[in-house]
Every structure is written in C-alpha cells, then in structure tokens.
mmCIF file of C-alpha atoms and ligand atoms in Angstrom:
data_model
loop_
_atom_site.group_PDB
_atom_site.id
_atom_site.type_symbol
_atom_site.label_atom_id
_atom_site.label_comp_id
_atom_site.label_asym_id
_atom_site.label_seq_id
_atom_site.Cartn_x
_atom_site.Cartn_y
_atom_site.Cartn_z
ATOM 1 C CA MET A 27 61.733 86.009 36.115
ATOM 2 C CA GLU A 28 63.202 89.427 35.517
ATOM 3 C CA VAL A 29 62.944 92.146 37.664
ATOM 4 C CA VAL A 30 63.728 95.505 35.463
ATOM 5 C CA ILE A 31 64.764 98.921 37.689
ATOM 6 C CA ALA A 32 63.684 101.732 36.258
ATOM 7 C CA PRO A 33 62.400 105.304 36.449
ATOM 8 C CA ALA A 34 58.252 104.644 36.513
ATOM 9 C CA ASP A 35 57.940 106.409 32.906
ATOM 10 C CA GLU A 36 60.577 103.710 31.799
ATOM 11 C CA LEU A 37 58.665 101.328 33.193
ATOM 12 C CA ALA A 38 55.550 101.741 31.808
ATOM 13 C CA ARG A 39 57.250 102.488 28.467
ATOM 14 C CA LEU A 40 58.667 99.502 28.772
ATOM 15 C CA ALA A 41 54.799 97.778 29.627
ATOM 16 C CA ALA A 42 53.369 99.837 26.215
ATOM 17 C CA ASP A 43 56.120 98.626 24.311
ATOM 18 C CA ALA A 44 55.030 94.058 24.925
ATOM 19 C CA VAL A 45 51.461 95.607 24.532
ATOM 20 C CA GLU A 46 51.656 96.442 21.175
ATOM 21 C CA ARG A 47 54.441 93.917 20.089
ATOM 22 C CA LEU A 48 51.748 91.528 21.309
ATOM 23 C CA VAL A 49 48.855 93.250 19.133
ATOM 24 C CA ARG A 50 50.645 94.151 16.256
ATOM 25 C CA THR A 51 51.455 90.242 15.410
ATOM 26 C CA LYS A 52 48.684 89.020 17.617
ATOM 27 C CA PRO A 53 45.513 91.485 16.725
ATOM 28 C CA ASP A 54 43.420 89.229 18.682
ATOM 29 C CA ALA A 55 45.836 88.977 21.830
ATOM 30 C CA VAL A 56 43.690 88.355 25.235
ATOM 31 C CA LEU A 57 45.096 91.009 27.359
ATOM 32 C CA GLY A 58 44.582 91.323 31.167
ATOM 33 C CA LEU A 59 43.501 94.670 33.030
ATOM 34 C CA ALA A 60 44.134 95.478 36.584
ATOM 35 C CA THR A 61 42.936 98.436 37.934
ATOM 36 C CA GLY A 62 44.603 100.585 40.879
ATOM 37 C CA SER A 63 47.785 102.854 40.436
ATOM 38 C CA SER A 64 50.568 101.429 38.560
ATOM 39 C CA PRO A 65 49.049 100.838 35.566
ATOM 40 C CA LEU A 66 47.773 103.687 34.826
ATOM 41 C CA LYS A 67 51.618 105.718 33.700
ATOM 42 C CA VAL A 68 50.848 101.630 31.235
ATOM 43 C CA TYR A 69 47.144 102.219 30.023
ATOM 44 C CA ASP A 70 47.778 106.806 28.958
ATOM 45 C CA GLU A 71 50.533 104.857 27.150
ATOM 46 C CA LEU A 72 48.564 102.700 25.321
ATOM 47 C CA ALA A 73 45.943 105.429 24.989
ATOM 48 C CA ARG A 74 48.560 107.766 23.906
ATOM 49 C CA ARG A 75 49.665 105.158 20.729
ATOM 50 C CA HIS A 76 46.408 104.559 19.887
ATOM 51 C CA ALA A 77 45.627 108.487 18.971
ATOM 52 C CA GLU A 78 49.356 109.031 17.367
ATOM 53 C CA ASP A 79 51.139 105.898 16.452
ATOM 54 C CA GLY A 80 47.483 103.636 15.025
ATOM 55 C CA LEU A 81 48.168 101.297 18.109
ATOM 56 C CA SER A 82 44.330 98.866 17.815
ATOM 57 C CA PHE A 83 42.463 96.665 19.854
ATOM 58 C CA ALA A 84 39.839 96.397 17.553
ATOM 59 C CA GLY A 85 40.589 92.987 17.386
ATOM 60 C CA ALA A 86 41.691 91.776 20.790
ATOM 61 C CA ARG A 87 39.824 90.982 23.934
ATOM 62 C CA ALA A 88 40.280 92.149 27.811
ATOM 63 C CA PHE A 89 39.258 90.438 31.314
ATOM 64 C CA MET A 90 39.548 92.515 34.269
ATOM 65 C CA LEU A 91 41.517 90.968 37.436
ATOM 66 C CA ASP A 92 39.135 91.514 39.780
ATOM 67 C CA GLU A 93 36.157 93.474 41.263
ATOM 68 C CA TYR A 94 33.975 94.164 44.269
ATOM 69 C CA VAL A 95 31.323 93.074 45.945
ATOM 70 C CA GLY A 96 28.410 95.112 45.659
ATOM 71 C CA LEU A 97 29.012 98.392 44.787
ATOM 72 C CA PRO A 98 26.021 100.211 42.541
ATOM 73 C CA ALA A 99 25.962 100.065 38.247
ATOM 74 C CA GLU A 100 26.981 103.790 38.341
ATOM 75 C CA HIS A 101 29.869 103.827 41.519
ATOM 76 C CA PRO A 102 33.079 105.349 40.537
ATOM 77 C CA GLU A 103 35.467 102.860 42.468
ATOM 78 C CA ARG A 104 33.643 99.659 40.787
ATOM 79 C CA TYR A 105 36.394 97.897 38.461
ATOM 80 C CA ARG A 106 34.000 98.090 35.879
ATOM 81 C CA ASN A 107 33.924 101.360 35.249
ATOM 82 C CA VAL A 108 37.780 102.645 36.418
ATOM 83 C CA ILE A 109 38.547 100.483 33.662
ATOM 84 C CA GLU A 110 36.588 102.275 31.500
ATOM 85 C CA LYS A 111 37.514 105.676 31.747
ATOM 86 C CA GLU A 112 41.471 104.751 32.182
ATOM 87 C CA ILE A 113 41.851 102.742 28.733
ATOM 88 C CA ALA A 114 39.003 101.043 27.385
ATOM 89 C CA SER A 115 36.598 104.298 26.227
ATOM 90 C CA ARG A 116 40.406 105.872 24.959
ATOM 91 C CA VAL A 117 41.621 103.485 22.959
ATOM 92 C CA ASP A 118 39.400 100.855 20.351
ATOM 93 C CA PHE A 119 37.618 98.213 21.849
ATOM 94 C CA ALA A 120 34.506 96.838 20.194
ATOM 95 C CA PRO A 121 32.065 96.458 22.597
ATOM 96 C CA GLY A 122 31.816 93.538 24.917
ATOM 97 C CA ALA A 123 34.920 92.539 24.216
ATOM 98 C CA VAL A 124 36.606 94.043 28.277
ATOM 99 C CA GLN A 125 34.626 91.683 30.458
ATOM 100 C CA GLY A 126 35.196 91.730 34.551
ATOM 101 C CA PRO A 127 34.144 89.442 36.614
ATOM 102 C CA ASP A 128 29.870 90.618 37.337
ATOM 103 C CA GLY A 129 30.214 92.060 41.137
ATOM 104 C CA LEU A 130 26.612 92.485 41.232
ATOM 105 C CA ALA A 131 25.495 89.134 40.662
ATOM 106 C CA GLU A 132 22.740 87.424 42.912
ATOM 107 C CA ASP A 133 24.725 83.671 42.336
ATOM 108 C CA LEU A 134 28.513 84.914 43.205
ATOM 109 C CA PRO A 135 29.558 81.518 42.741
ATOM 110 C CA THR A 136 28.062 80.912 39.667
ATOM 111 C CA ALA A 137 29.499 84.097 37.920
ATOM 112 C CA CYS A 138 32.919 82.800 39.459
ATOM 113 C CA ALA A 139 32.729 79.656 37.467
ATOM 114 C CA ALA A 140 30.968 81.471 34.400
ATOM 115 C CA TYR A 141 34.408 84.120 34.373
ATOM 116 C CA GLU A 142 36.753 80.982 34.605
ATOM 117 C CA ARG A 143 35.215 78.759 31.477
ATOM 118 C CA ALA A 144 35.168 82.990 29.425
ATOM 119 C CA ILE A 145 38.815 83.155 29.847
ATOM 120 C CA VAL A 146 39.480 79.246 28.896
ATOM 121 C CA ASP A 147 36.222 79.795 25.671
ATOM 122 C CA ALA A 148 38.490 83.350 24.761
ATOM 123 C CA GLY A 149 42.079 80.921 24.878
ATOM 124 C CA GLY A 150 43.007 82.536 27.143
ATOM 125 C CA VAL A 151 45.870 85.778 28.154
ATOM 126 C CA ASP A 152 48.059 86.115 26.668
ATOM 127 C CA LEU A 153 49.381 89.047 28.217
ATOM 128 C CA GLN A 154 48.554 89.697 32.035
ATOM 129 C CA ILE A 155 49.210 93.089 34.139
ATOM 130 C CA LEU A 156 49.492 93.012 37.654
ATOM 131 C CA GLY A 157 50.169 95.133 40.681
ATOM 132 C CA ILE A 158 50.709 94.391 43.554
ATOM 133 C CA GLY A 159 49.147 95.424 46.979
ATOM 134 C CA THR A 160 51.398 96.063 50.083
ATOM 135 C CA ASP A 161 50.472 92.975 51.317
ATOM 136 C CA GLY A 162 51.574 90.828 48.450
ATOM 137 C CA HIS A 163 48.119 90.645 46.481
ATOM 138 C CA ILE A 164 48.013 90.709 43.106
ATOM 139 C CA ALA A 165 44.572 91.133 42.405
ATOM 140 C CA PHE A 166 42.523 90.087 45.311
ATOM 141 C CA ASN A 167 44.652 87.514 46.512
ATOM 142 C CA GLU A 168 44.559 88.313 50.188
ATOM 143 C CA PRO A 169 47.331 86.757 52.224
ATOM 144 C CA GLY A 170 46.518 83.462 52.224
ATOM 145 C CA SER A 171 44.463 82.760 49.545
ATOM 146 C CA SER A 172 45.394 79.005 48.561
ATOM 147 C CA LEU A 173 48.198 79.606 44.775
ATOM 148 C CA ALA A 174 45.643 77.218 43.483
ATOM 149 C CA SER A 175 42.985 78.321 43.627
ATOM 150 C CA ARG A 176 40.272 80.238 41.083
ATOM 151 C CA THR A 177 37.893 83.649 40.896
ATOM 152 C CA ARG A 178 35.970 83.649 43.626
ATOM 153 C CA ILE A 179 34.828 85.573 46.873
ATOM 154 C CA LYS A 180 37.505 87.091 48.834
ATOM 155 C CA THR A 181 36.831 89.059 51.764
ATOM 156 C CA LEU A 182 38.844 91.871 51.926
ATOM 157 C CA THR A 183 42.212 92.574 54.657
ATOM 158 C CA GLN A 184 41.827 95.340 56.072
ATOM 159 C CA GLN A 185 45.234 96.768 55.139
ATOM 160 C CA THR A 186 44.048 96.604 51.573
ATOM 161 C CA ARG A 187 40.817 98.116 53.000
ATOM 162 C CA GLU A 188 42.460 100.922 54.255
ATOM 163 C CA ASP A 189 45.197 101.272 50.884
ATOM 164 C CA ASN A 190 41.792 101.692 48.751
ATOM 165 C CA ALA A 191 40.042 104.582 50.809
ATOM 166 C CA ARG A 192 41.938 106.548 49.880
ATOM 167 C CA PHE A 193 39.835 106.387 46.407
ATOM 168 C CA PHE A 194 36.660 105.919 49.097
ATOM 169 C CA ASP A 195 36.910 109.354 50.599
ATOM 170 C CA ASP A 196 39.599 108.064 52.802
ATOM 171 C CA ASP A 197 36.422 106.543 54.845
ATOM 172 C CA ILE A 198 37.847 103.201 55.028
ATOM 173 C CA ASP A 199 33.160 102.388 55.799
ATOM 174 C CA LYS A 200 32.965 103.046 52.494
ATOM 175 C CA VAL A 201 35.544 100.807 51.062
ATOM 176 C CA PRO A 202 33.335 96.837 50.472
ATOM 177 C CA HIS A 203 35.192 93.496 52.656
ATOM 178 C CA HIS A 204 34.086 91.681 49.356
ATOM 179 C CA CYS A 205 35.997 91.237 46.081
ATOM 180 C CA LEU A 206 35.511 88.672 43.223
ATOM 181 C CA THR A 207 39.059 87.582 42.162
ATOM 182 C CA GLN A 208 40.684 85.659 39.281
ATOM 183 C CA GLY A 209 42.817 83.367 41.835
ATOM 184 C CA LEU A 210 46.535 82.127 41.651
ATOM 185 C CA ALA A 211 46.174 79.557 39.778
ATOM 186 C CA THR A 212 43.602 81.749 37.103
ATOM 187 C CA ILE A 213 46.316 83.822 36.938
ATOM 188 C CA MET A 214 49.429 81.534 36.481
ATOM 189 C CA SER A 215 47.801 80.158 33.845
ATOM 190 C CA ALA A 216 48.054 84.086 31.414
ATOM 191 C CA ARG A 217 51.797 83.718 28.640
ATOM 192 C CA HIS A 218 52.419 86.728 30.238
ATOM 193 C CA LEU A 219 52.845 88.383 33.469
ATOM 194 C CA VAL A 220 53.552 91.623 33.171
ATOM 195 C CA LEU A 221 53.709 93.413 37.211
ATOM 196 C CA LEU A 222 54.394 97.458 37.841
ATOM 197 C CA ALA A 223 55.653 98.039 41.078
ATOM 198 C CA THR A 224 56.393 102.091 42.049
ATOM 199 C CA GLY A 225 56.937 103.187 45.442
ATOM 200 C CA LYS A 226 58.989 102.685 48.607
ATOM 201 C CA GLY A 227 55.677 101.864 50.676
ATOM 202 C CA LYS A 228 56.115 98.557 47.829
ATOM 203 C CA ALA A 229 59.322 97.543 48.677
ATOM 204 C CA GLU A 230 59.264 94.713 51.355
ATOM 205 C CA ALA A 231 56.125 92.749 48.590
ATOM 206 C CA VAL A 232 58.833 93.361 45.595
ATOM 207 C CA HIS A 233 61.384 92.338 48.481
ATOM 208 C CA GLN A 234 59.679 89.235 49.597
ATOM 209 C CA LEU A 235 57.828 88.410 45.380
ATOM 210 C CA ALA A 236 60.946 88.414 43.752
ATOM 211 C CA GLU A 237 63.619 86.654 46.239
ATOM 212 C CA GLY A 238 60.991 85.202 49.963
ATOM 213 C CA ALA A 239 60.278 81.914 49.544
ATOM 214 C CA VAL A 240 57.491 81.086 47.971
ATOM 215 C CA SER A 241 54.152 80.925 50.269
ATOM 216 C CA ALA A 242 50.282 81.586 50.486
ATOM 217 C CA LEU A 243 51.993 84.419 52.696
ATOM 218 C CA TRP A 244 52.693 86.379 50.648
ATOM 219 C CA PRO A 245 50.851 85.410 47.593
ATOM 220 C CA ALA A 246 52.942 87.396 45.305
ATOM 221 C CA THR A 247 56.064 85.227 44.862
ATOM 222 C CA ILE A 248 53.532 82.523 43.149
ATOM 223 C CA MET A 249 54.865 84.374 40.295
ATOM 224 C CA GLN A 250 58.372 82.436 40.387
ATOM 225 C CA MET A 251 56.463 79.576 39.350
ATOM 226 C CA HIS A 252 55.329 80.902 36.292
ATOM 227 C CA PRO A 253 58.457 80.991 33.505
ATOM 228 C CA HIS A 254 57.464 84.643 31.544
ATOM 229 C CA ALA A 255 56.807 87.132 34.055
ATOM 230 C CA THR A 256 58.967 90.332 34.557
ATOM 231 C CA VAL A 257 58.283 92.975 37.055
ATOM 232 C CA LEU A 258 59.018 96.138 36.743
ATOM 233 C CA VAL A 259 59.985 98.403 39.395
ATOM 234 C CA ASP A 260 61.106 102.005 40.130
ATOM 235 C CA ASP A 261 64.269 102.739 42.368
ATOM 236 C CA ALA A 262 62.486 102.967 45.603
ATOM 237 C CA ALA A 263 60.406 100.271 44.924
ATOM 238 C CA ALA A 264 63.485 98.114 43.945
ATOM 239 C CA SER A 265 65.488 99.196 47.245
ATOM 240 C CA ARG A 266 65.371 96.379 49.476
ATOM 241 C CA LEU A 267 66.086 93.839 46.773
ATOM 242 C CA GLN A 268 69.001 91.802 47.966
ATOM 243 C CA LEU A 269 70.270 91.351 43.946
ATOM 244 C CA ALA A 270 69.627 95.173 42.583
ATOM 245 C CA GLY A 271 73.312 94.933 41.393
ATOM 246 C CA TYR A 272 72.503 91.656 39.082
ATOM 247 C CA TYR A 273 68.301 92.646 38.099
ATOM 248 C CA ARG A 274 70.698 96.492 37.073
ATOM 249 C CA GLN A 275 73.060 94.624 34.940
ATOM 250 C CA THR A 276 71.505 91.656 33.357
ATOM 251 C CA PHE A 277 68.949 94.921 31.795
ATOM 252 C CA ALA A 278 71.181 97.354 30.861
ATOM 253 C CA SER A 279 73.299 93.807 28.689
ATOM 254 C CA LYS A 280 70.396 92.730 27.521
ATOM 255 C CA PRO A 281 70.281 93.071 23.547
ATOM 256 C CA GLY A 282 67.992 96.360 22.596
ATOM 257 C CA TRP A 283 66.383 94.213 20.185
ATOM 258 C CA GLN A 284 64.558 91.941 22.247
ATOM 259 C CA GLY A 285 61.251 92.751 24.126
ATOM 260 C CA LEU A 286 60.530 92.147 27.553
HETATM 261 C C1 LIG B 7 44.820 96.741 44.876
HETATM 262 C C2 LIG B 7 43.727 95.977 43.866
HETATM 263 C C3 LIG B 7 45.427 94.856 43.595
HETATM 264 C C4 LIG B 7 45.835 96.541 42.621
HETATM 265 C C5 LIG B 7 46.914 96.854 44.061
HETATM 266 C C6 LIG B 7 47.608 97.965 44.061
HETATM 267 O O1 LIG B 7 43.953 96.157 45.732
HETATM 268 N N1 LIG B 7 42.944 94.999 43.522
HETATM 269 O O2 LIG B 7 45.077 94.117 40.878
HETATM 270 O O3 LIG B 7 48.019 95.894 42.237
HETATM 271 O O4 LIG B 7 45.819 96.539 45.243
HETATM 272 O O5 LIG B 7 47.181 99.243 43.614
HETATM 273 P P1 LIG B 7 47.808 100.175 43.555
HETATM 274 O O6 LIG B 7 48.629 99.931 42.617
HETATM 275 O O7 LIG B 7 47.413 101.404 43.636
HETATM 276 O O8 LIG B 7 48.627 100.300 44.419
#
C-alpha cells in the first residue's frame, strides 16, 4: 500500500493524473466512481482537463460504488444523480456508460447480482476511486461487513446516517436506512484502488486502514491485501499515522516519472 501525504489540491491532481494516464493509454478503461465529498476535487480536475486539455472519456465506462435504497428517481441525493452532477455531465461519457446499483429495483437481490455481472462483463474495474467513512467503511461496507462480500443490501449505521445527514438538510430522519453497495470483494477485484481522505475526522479510520489489523471491524483494512492500493491523505487525516515519516520520505524520493 502506498500512502501519500500532501495538501488536498495536490492529492486531487495526483488522483487525476492516475485517471488521465489510464484513460489516455486505455481509452476503453473502466473507472470506479465514488460519491461523498472526498473525490470532488478530483472530479473538478478531471472536468477541467476535459474542457482544457482534451481528456476524453468517450470510450470509457464507469461503475458506481453504491446507492441508497428507495430515494425517488429525481432526488438530488440519489447517488446516480450526484455522480451525474459532479462528474458524468461534465465530461463526455457515452450515454449509458455510467452505471450504478438500482436502489429502486423491485427485486433488490436480483439487481445486486445483475450489477456484479455487469462489472465482470465490462472486464472489471481498472481504477477505483474511494473515500472512507469515519467508521472505516468503504462504499457502504459498514463495520461487520464480510471481507468476501459482493454487491448486496446493507443497513447503514447510526454513525453513517449522522455523517450523511448534512446532505439531507441536517435531518437524520431524511437519511435512508438501507443501501445497495459493492462488496469488499467486489472492490478488491478492481485493478487499482485510489482512496482519498482529508480532515481530522478521518484520522483514526486512515490509521486503521493503513496500520491496523485486517478486520471486519474496520472494513477498509482489507485494502492492505490489495497489490495496488494508493491512499492519498492530507496532514490532518495523516495525523494518527505511526509511519507518517516513512511515507513522506518514500514519496519524496519516488522518481518523478513513476505514477501512483
Ligand atoms: C459515504 C459513501 C462513501 C464515502 C463515505 C465518505 O457514506 N457511501 O462512498 O466514501 O461516505 O464520505 P465523504 O467523502 O463525504 O467523507
């Protein structure tokens, strides 16, 4: 696992560089898109590069990590709509190229299985962008999630619903209780994981992710088992890292030509 500690704008540029490098060498790449505030600067940077540098996603496809169950199709916080607003509508994905789990399906388990198949049929995800919850969840794999899980229905924890209430008029009662989420094994099947975390609120989760024992209690720790995982954190999110000095030294001495 590579841990990079840098200011948020630089982290966003590094993540965008990895996406750009992938899409320019493999125009039909499959991206994994995350919601939440953590990737927003990356999406801004990708949109800028699309507008100013001709970075094109016309041949690419993308799969979302998760979705709330039951939010009406037009609800602004439905993740499908969030992704449309934050990135899909700002670049040139072909119609239908961005897919997400269907939180409005009548038969949710069947929709989850279909989503797993769609990812496999697309050849798997090349680069998965991730955030992390304060309780160590990735996508919506809450503490206690099976480390071998696939896309399924999950119940959100009180902590996650409190954290996400800010997107629902600060009213926790408006935050759905259930979601569909790619499982930890689904995420682990992606060929490159790029996780972003900023702010002190993420410090403990980041410490566990990089340095804790692999455990369902901190689901993101499964990333320690991934052959190509990159963790991009600012100083505040890095504040509990035991090996922060070593991570800084390693990145500072990395050859410039070598991407993430
Ligand atoms: C949400 C999303 C996750 C996201 C996490 C952190 O619950 N389902 O994909 O990574 O919370 O969100 P943020 O980046 O806003 O802190």
